Short mmCIF file of C-alpha atoms in Angstrom, two decimals:
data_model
loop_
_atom_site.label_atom_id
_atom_site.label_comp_id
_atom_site.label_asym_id
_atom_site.label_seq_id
_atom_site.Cartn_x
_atom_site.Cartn_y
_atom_site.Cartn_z
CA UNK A 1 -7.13 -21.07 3.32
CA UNK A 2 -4.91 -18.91 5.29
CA UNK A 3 -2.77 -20.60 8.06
CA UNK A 4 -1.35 -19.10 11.16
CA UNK A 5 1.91 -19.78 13.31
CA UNK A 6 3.57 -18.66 16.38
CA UNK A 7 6.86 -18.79 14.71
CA UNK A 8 8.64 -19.58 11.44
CA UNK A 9 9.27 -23.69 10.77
CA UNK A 10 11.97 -25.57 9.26
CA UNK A 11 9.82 -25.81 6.21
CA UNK A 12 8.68 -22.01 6.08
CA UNK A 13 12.17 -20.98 6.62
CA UNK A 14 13.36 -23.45 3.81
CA UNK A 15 10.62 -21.48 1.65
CA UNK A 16 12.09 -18.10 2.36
CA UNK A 17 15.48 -18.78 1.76
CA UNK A 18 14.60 -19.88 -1.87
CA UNK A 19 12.86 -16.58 -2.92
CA UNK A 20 14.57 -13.46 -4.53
CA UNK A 21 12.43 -10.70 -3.61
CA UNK A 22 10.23 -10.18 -0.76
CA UNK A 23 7.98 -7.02 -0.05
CA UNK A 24 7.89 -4.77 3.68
CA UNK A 25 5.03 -2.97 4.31
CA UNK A 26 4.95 -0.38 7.22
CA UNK A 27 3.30 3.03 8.35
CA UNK A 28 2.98 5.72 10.32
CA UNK A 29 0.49 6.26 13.08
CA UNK A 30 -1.17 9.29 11.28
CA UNK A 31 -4.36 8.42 9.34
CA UNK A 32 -3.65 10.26 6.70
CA UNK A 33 -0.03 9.37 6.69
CA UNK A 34 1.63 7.28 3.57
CA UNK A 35 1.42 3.50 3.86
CA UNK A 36 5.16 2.43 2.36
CA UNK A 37 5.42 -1.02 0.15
CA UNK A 38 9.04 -1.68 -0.92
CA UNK A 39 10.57 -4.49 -2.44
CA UNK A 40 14.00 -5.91 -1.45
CA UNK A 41 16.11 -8.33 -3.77
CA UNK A 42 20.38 -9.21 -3.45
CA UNK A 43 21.05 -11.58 -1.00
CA UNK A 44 19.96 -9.57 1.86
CA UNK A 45 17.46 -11.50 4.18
CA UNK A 46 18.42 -13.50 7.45
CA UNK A 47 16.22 -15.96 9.49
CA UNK A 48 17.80 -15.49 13.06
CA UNK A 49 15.75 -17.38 15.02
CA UNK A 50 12.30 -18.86 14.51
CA UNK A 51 11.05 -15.64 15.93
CA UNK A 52 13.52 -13.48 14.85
CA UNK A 53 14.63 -12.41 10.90
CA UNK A 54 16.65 -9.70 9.60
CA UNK A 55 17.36 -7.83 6.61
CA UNK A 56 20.25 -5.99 5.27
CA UNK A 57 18.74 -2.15 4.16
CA UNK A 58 21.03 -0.85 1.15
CA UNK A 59 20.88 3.00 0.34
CA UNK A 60 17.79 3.70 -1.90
CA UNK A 61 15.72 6.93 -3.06
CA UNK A 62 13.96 6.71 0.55
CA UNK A 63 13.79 5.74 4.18
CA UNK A 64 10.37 5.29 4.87
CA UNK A 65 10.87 1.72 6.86
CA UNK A 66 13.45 3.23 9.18
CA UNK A 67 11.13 6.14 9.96
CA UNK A 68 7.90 4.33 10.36
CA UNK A 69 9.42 1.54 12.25
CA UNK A 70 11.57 3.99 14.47
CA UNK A 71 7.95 5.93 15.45
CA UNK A 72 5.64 2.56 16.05
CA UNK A 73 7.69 -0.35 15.52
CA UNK A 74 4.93 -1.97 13.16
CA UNK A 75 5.85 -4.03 9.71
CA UNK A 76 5.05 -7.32 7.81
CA UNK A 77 7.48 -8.78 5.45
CA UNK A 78 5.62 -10.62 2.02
CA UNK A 79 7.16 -13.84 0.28
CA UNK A 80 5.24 -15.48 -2.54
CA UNK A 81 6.01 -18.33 -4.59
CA UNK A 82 6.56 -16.79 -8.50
CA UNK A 83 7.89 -20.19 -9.18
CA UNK A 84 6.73 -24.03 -8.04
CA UNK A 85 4.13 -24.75 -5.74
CA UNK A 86 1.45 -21.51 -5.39
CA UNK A 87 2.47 -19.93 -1.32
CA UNK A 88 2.12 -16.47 0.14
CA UNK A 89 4.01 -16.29 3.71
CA UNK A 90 3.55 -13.22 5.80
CA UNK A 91 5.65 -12.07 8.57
CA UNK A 92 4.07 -10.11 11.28
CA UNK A 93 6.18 -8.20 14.13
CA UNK A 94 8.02 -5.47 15.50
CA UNK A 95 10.65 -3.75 13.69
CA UNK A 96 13.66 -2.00 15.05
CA UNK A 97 16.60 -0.24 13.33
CA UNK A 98 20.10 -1.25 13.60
CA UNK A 99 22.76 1.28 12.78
CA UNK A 100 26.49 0.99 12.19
CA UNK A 101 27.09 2.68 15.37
CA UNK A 102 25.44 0.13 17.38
CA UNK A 103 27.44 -1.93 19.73
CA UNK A 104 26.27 -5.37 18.27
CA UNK A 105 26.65 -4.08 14.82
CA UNK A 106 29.95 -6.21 14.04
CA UNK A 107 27.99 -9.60 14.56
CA UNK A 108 25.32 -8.85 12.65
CA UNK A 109 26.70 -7.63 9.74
CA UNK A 110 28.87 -10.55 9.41
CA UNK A 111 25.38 -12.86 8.71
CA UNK A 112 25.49 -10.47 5.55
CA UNK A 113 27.44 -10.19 2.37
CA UNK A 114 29.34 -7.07 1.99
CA UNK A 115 27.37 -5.19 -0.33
CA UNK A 116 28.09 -1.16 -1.14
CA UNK A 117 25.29 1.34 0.10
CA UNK A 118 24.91 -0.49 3.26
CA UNK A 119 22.94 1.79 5.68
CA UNK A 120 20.67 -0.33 8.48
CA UNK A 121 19.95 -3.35 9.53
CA UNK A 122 16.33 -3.72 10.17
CA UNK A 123 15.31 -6.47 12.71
CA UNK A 124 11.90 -8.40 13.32
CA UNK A 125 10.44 -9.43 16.09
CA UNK A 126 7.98 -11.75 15.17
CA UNK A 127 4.40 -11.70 16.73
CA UNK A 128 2.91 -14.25 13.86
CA UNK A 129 3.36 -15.61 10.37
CA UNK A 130 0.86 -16.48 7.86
CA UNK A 131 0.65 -18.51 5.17
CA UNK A 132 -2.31 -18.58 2.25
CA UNK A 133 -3.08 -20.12 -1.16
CA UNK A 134 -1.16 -17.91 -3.40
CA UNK A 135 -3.02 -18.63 -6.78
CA UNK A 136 -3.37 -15.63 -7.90
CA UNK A 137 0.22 -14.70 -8.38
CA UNK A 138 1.39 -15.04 -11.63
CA UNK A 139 3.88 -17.82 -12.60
CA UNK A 140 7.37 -16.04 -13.54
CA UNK A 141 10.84 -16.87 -14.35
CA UNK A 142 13.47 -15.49 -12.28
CA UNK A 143 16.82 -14.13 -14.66
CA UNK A 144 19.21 -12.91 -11.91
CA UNK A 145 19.64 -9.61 -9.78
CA UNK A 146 19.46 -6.19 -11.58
CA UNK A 147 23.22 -4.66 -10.22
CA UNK A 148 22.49 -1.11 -10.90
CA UNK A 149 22.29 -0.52 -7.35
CA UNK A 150 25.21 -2.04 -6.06
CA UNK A 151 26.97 -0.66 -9.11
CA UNK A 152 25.63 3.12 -8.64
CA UNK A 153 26.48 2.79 -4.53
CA UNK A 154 29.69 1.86 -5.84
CA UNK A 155 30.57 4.93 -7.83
CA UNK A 156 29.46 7.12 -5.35
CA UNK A 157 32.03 5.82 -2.72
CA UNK A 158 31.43 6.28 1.37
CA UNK A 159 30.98 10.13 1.10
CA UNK A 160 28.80 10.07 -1.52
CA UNK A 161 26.31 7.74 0.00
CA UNK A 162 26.84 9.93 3.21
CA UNK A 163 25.68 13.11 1.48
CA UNK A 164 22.65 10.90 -0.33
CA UNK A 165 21.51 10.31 3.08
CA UNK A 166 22.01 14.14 4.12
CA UNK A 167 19.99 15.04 0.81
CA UNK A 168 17.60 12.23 0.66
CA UNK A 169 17.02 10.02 4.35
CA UNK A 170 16.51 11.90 6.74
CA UNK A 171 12.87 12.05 6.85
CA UNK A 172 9.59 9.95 5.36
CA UNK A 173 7.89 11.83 2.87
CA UNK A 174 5.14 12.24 6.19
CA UNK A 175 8.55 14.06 7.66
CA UNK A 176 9.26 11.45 10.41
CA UNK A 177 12.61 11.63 11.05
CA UNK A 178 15.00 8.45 10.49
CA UNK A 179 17.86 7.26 12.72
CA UNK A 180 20.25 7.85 10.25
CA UNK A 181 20.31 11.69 11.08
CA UNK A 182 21.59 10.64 14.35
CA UNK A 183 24.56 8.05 13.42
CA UNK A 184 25.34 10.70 10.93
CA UNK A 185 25.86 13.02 14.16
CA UNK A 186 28.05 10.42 15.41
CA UNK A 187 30.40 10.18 12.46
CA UNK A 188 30.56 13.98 12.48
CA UNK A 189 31.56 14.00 16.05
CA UNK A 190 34.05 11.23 15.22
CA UNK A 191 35.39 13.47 12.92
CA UNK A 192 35.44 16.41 14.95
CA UNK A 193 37.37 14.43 17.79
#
């Protein structure tokens, strides 16, 4: 039976800090716009405050999350037990898009490990959480972290991710455009200066 709370607990946030992947849902406001669903493993998520979490974005093949959230603000973050006691938790709120430019950037990186391909933070507002039964999901064992990412960030150094996000983030697959064009204005003015 599905519960509902104004905020994250102790005991919820205990839950979430011993899972290794969580899922983030979001979407544009078009109806006939693509719903995104994206996992997100490393060590990369951050309860704030009850009401607020956070997650470290790394570089991937898309940017849907910054776009959708940048246009309506709308996304729900997924845990679920694949080990112990069955538990689906779902985090309901209002996302918004930290970049490196920002002036509170410093602070919240530092709740983060350093890892390569950083390119957002995305914050949560939370407007509710729910939890439900969970036993469904299948039992599984976790082995570790896959480190192709961080590995493949790696070899493509800072301008290398840079011209990933020229070729590759700048717009959903719906064409909303991401923040990251605009910080990317920034460091090219930087430059230019």
């Amino acid at each position: 039976m599905a519960q509902f709370y104004p905020e994250l607990t102790p005991q919820l946030e205990s839950f979430i800090s011993r899972q290794p992947i969580f899922f983030v849902a979001t979407a544009p406001l078009s109806a006939d716009g693509h719903i995104n669903l994206s996992p997100k493993g490393y060590d990369s998520f951050r309860v704030i405050t009850p009401n607020t979490v956070a997650y470290l974005d790394l570089t991937g093949s898309g940017n849907e999350t910054s776009g959708h959230v940048t246009e309506n603000g709308r996304i729900t973050l997924m845990f679920c037990a694949f080990e112990g006691p069955p538990l689906i938790l779902r985090i309901f709120g209002q996302g918004s898009v930290m970049l490196p430019d920002h002036p509170e950037w410093a602070a919240w990186i530092s709740r983060f490990p350093n890892w390569p391909g950083i390119r957002q933070i995305m914050t949560v507002r939370i407007s509710q959480v729910q939890t439900s039964c969970g036993y469904g999901v299948p039992l599984m064992t976790y082995q570790g972290p896959r480190t192709t990412l961080a590995r493949w960030a790696e070899q493509k150094g800072p301008d290398g991710i840079r011209q990933y996000w020229l070729d590759h983030n700048l717009a959903t697959i719906d064409q909303l455009p991401t923040p990251i064009a605009q910080h990317l204005d920034t460091l090219e003015d930087d430059a230019d200066e």
